PDB file of C-alpha atoms in Angstrom:
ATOM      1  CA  UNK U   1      -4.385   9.302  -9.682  1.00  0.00           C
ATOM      2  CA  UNK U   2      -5.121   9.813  -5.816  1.00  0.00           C
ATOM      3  CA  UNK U   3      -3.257   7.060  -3.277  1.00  0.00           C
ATOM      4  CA  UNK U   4      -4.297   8.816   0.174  1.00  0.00           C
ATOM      5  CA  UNK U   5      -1.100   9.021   2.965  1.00  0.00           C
ATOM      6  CA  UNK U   6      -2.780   8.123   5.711  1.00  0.00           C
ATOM      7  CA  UNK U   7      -5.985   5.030   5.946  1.00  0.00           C
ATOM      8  CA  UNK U   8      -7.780   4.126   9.420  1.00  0.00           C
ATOM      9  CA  UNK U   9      -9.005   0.417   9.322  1.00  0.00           C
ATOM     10  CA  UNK U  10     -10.957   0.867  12.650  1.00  0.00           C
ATOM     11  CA  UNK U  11     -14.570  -0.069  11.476  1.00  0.00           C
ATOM     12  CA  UNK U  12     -16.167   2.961  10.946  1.00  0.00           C
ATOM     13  CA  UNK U  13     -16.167   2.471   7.007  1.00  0.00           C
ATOM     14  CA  UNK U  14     -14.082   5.643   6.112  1.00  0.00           C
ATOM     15  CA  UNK U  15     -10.811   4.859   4.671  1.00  0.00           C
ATOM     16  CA  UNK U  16     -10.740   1.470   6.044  1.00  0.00           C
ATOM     17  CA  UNK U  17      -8.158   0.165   3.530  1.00  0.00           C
ATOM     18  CA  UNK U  18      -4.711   1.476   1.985  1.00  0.00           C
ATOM     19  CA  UNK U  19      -4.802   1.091  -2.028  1.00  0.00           C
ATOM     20  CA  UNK U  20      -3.995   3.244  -5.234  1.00  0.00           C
ATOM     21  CA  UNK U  21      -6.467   4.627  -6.699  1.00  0.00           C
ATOM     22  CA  UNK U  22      -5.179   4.827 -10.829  1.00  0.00           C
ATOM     23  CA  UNK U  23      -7.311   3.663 -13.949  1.00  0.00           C
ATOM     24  CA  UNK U  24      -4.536   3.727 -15.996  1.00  0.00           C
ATOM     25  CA  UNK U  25      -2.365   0.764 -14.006  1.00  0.00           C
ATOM     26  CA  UNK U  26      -2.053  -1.987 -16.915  1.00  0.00           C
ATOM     27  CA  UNK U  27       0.412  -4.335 -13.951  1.00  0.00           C
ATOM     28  CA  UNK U  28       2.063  -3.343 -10.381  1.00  0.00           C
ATOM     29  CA  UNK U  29       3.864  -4.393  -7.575  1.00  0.00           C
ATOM     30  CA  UNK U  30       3.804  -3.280  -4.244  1.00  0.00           C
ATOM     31  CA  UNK U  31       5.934  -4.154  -1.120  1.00  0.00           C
ATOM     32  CA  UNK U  32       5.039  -2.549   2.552  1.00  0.00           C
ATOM     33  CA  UNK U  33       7.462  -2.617   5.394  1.00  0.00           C
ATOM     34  CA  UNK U  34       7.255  -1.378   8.597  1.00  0.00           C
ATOM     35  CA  UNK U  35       9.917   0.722  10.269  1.00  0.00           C
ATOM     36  CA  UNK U  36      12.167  -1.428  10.806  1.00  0.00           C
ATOM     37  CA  UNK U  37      12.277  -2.620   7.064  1.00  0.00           C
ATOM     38  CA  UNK U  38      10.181  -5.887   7.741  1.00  0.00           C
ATOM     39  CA  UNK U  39       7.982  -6.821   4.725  1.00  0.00           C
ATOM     40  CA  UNK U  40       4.306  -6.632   6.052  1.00  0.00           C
ATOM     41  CA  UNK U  41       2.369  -7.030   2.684  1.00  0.00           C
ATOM     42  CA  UNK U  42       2.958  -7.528  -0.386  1.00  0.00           C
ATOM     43  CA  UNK U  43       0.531  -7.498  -3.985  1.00  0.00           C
ATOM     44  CA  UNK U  44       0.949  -8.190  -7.969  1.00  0.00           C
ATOM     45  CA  UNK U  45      -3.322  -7.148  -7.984  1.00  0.00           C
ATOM     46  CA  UNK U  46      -3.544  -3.747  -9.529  1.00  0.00           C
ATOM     47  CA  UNK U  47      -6.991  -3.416  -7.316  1.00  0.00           C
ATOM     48  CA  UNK U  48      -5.024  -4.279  -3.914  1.00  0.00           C
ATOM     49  CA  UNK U  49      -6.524  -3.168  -0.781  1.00  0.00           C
ATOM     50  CA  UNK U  50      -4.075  -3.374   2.731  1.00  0.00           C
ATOM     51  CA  UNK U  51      -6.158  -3.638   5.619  1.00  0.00           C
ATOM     52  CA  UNK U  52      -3.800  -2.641   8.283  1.00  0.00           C
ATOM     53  CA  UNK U  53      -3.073  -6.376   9.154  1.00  0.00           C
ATOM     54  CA  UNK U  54       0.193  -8.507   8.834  1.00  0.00           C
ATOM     55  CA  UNK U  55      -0.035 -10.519   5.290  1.00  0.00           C
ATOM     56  CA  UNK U  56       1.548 -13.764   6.984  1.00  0.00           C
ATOM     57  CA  UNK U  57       0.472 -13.874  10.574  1.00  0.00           C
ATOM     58  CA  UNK U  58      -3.081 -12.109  10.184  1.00  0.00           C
ATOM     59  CA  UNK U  59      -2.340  -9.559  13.083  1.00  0.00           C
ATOM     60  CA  UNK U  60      -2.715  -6.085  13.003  1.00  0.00           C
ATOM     61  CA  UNK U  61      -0.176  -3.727  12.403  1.00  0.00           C
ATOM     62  CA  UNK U  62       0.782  -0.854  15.336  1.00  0.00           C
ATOM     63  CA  UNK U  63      -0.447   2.392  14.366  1.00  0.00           C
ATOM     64  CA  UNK U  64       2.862   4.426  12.565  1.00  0.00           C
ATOM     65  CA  UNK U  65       4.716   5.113   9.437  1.00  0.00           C
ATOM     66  CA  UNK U  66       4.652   2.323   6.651  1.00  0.00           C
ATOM     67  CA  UNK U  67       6.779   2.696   3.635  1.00  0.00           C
ATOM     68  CA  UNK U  68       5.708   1.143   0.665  1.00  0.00           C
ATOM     69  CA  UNK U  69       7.855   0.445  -2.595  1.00  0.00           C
ATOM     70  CA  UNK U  70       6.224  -0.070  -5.905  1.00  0.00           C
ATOM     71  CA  UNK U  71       6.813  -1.213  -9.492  1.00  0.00           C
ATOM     72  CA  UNK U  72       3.639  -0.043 -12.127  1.00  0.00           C
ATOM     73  CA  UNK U  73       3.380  -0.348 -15.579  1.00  0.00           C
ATOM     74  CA  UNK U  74       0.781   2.002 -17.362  1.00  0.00           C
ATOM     75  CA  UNK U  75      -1.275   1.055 -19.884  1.00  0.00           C
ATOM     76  CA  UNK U  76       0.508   3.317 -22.323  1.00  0.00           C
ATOM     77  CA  UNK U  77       4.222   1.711 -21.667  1.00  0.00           C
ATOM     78  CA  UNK U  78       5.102   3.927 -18.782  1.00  0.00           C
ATOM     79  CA  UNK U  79       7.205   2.374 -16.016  1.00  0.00           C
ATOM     80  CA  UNK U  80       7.353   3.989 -12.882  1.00  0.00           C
ATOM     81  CA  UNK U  81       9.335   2.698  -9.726  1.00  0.00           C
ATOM     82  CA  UNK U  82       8.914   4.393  -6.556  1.00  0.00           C
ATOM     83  CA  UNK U  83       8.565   4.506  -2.692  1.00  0.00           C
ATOM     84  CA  UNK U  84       6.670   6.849  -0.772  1.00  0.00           C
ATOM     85  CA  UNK U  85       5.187   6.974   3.516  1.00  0.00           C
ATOM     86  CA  UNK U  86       1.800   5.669   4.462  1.00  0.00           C
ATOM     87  CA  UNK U  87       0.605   6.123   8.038  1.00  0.00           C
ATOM     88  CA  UNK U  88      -1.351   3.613   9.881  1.00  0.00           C
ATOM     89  CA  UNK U  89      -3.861   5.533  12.415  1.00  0.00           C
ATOM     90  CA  UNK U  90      -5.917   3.121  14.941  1.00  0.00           C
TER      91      UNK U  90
END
């Protein structure tokens, strides 16, 4: 799998969007919060893409470190539960 640690949603139409990149993701769930722990996003679609932007207001995010906390279930059984930094660049 590649899941890139760093996206830049600024138009240019490289690395716009924050997702995971894994064929083998049969379900997942994925939380992001910003630094001071507040839930910005949140996804049950294994082909999520975060755009940078605040899930219930619509606003963007600052530029800075995200951390996002995730739940997957592989198509062969395998559970994994993790949480790992993504930074924001504008």
């Amino acid at each position: 799998d590649f899941t890139a640690n760093a996206f830049s949603p600024n138009g240019d139409g490289i690395n716009e969007t924050f997702k995971i990149e894994d064929n083998h993701i049969l379900s997942l769930n994925i939380e992001i919060y910003n630094r001071w722990g507040n839930l910005v996003f949140t996804s049950q679609e294994r082909d999520f893409e975060w755009d940078g932007t605040n899930q219930s207001s619509g606003q963007d995010c600052p530029q800075g470190n995200y951390i996002y906390r995730y739940e997957l279930v592989s198509f062969d059984g395998t559970f994994v539960k993790d949480q790992k930094s993504i930074v924001l660049l504008r």
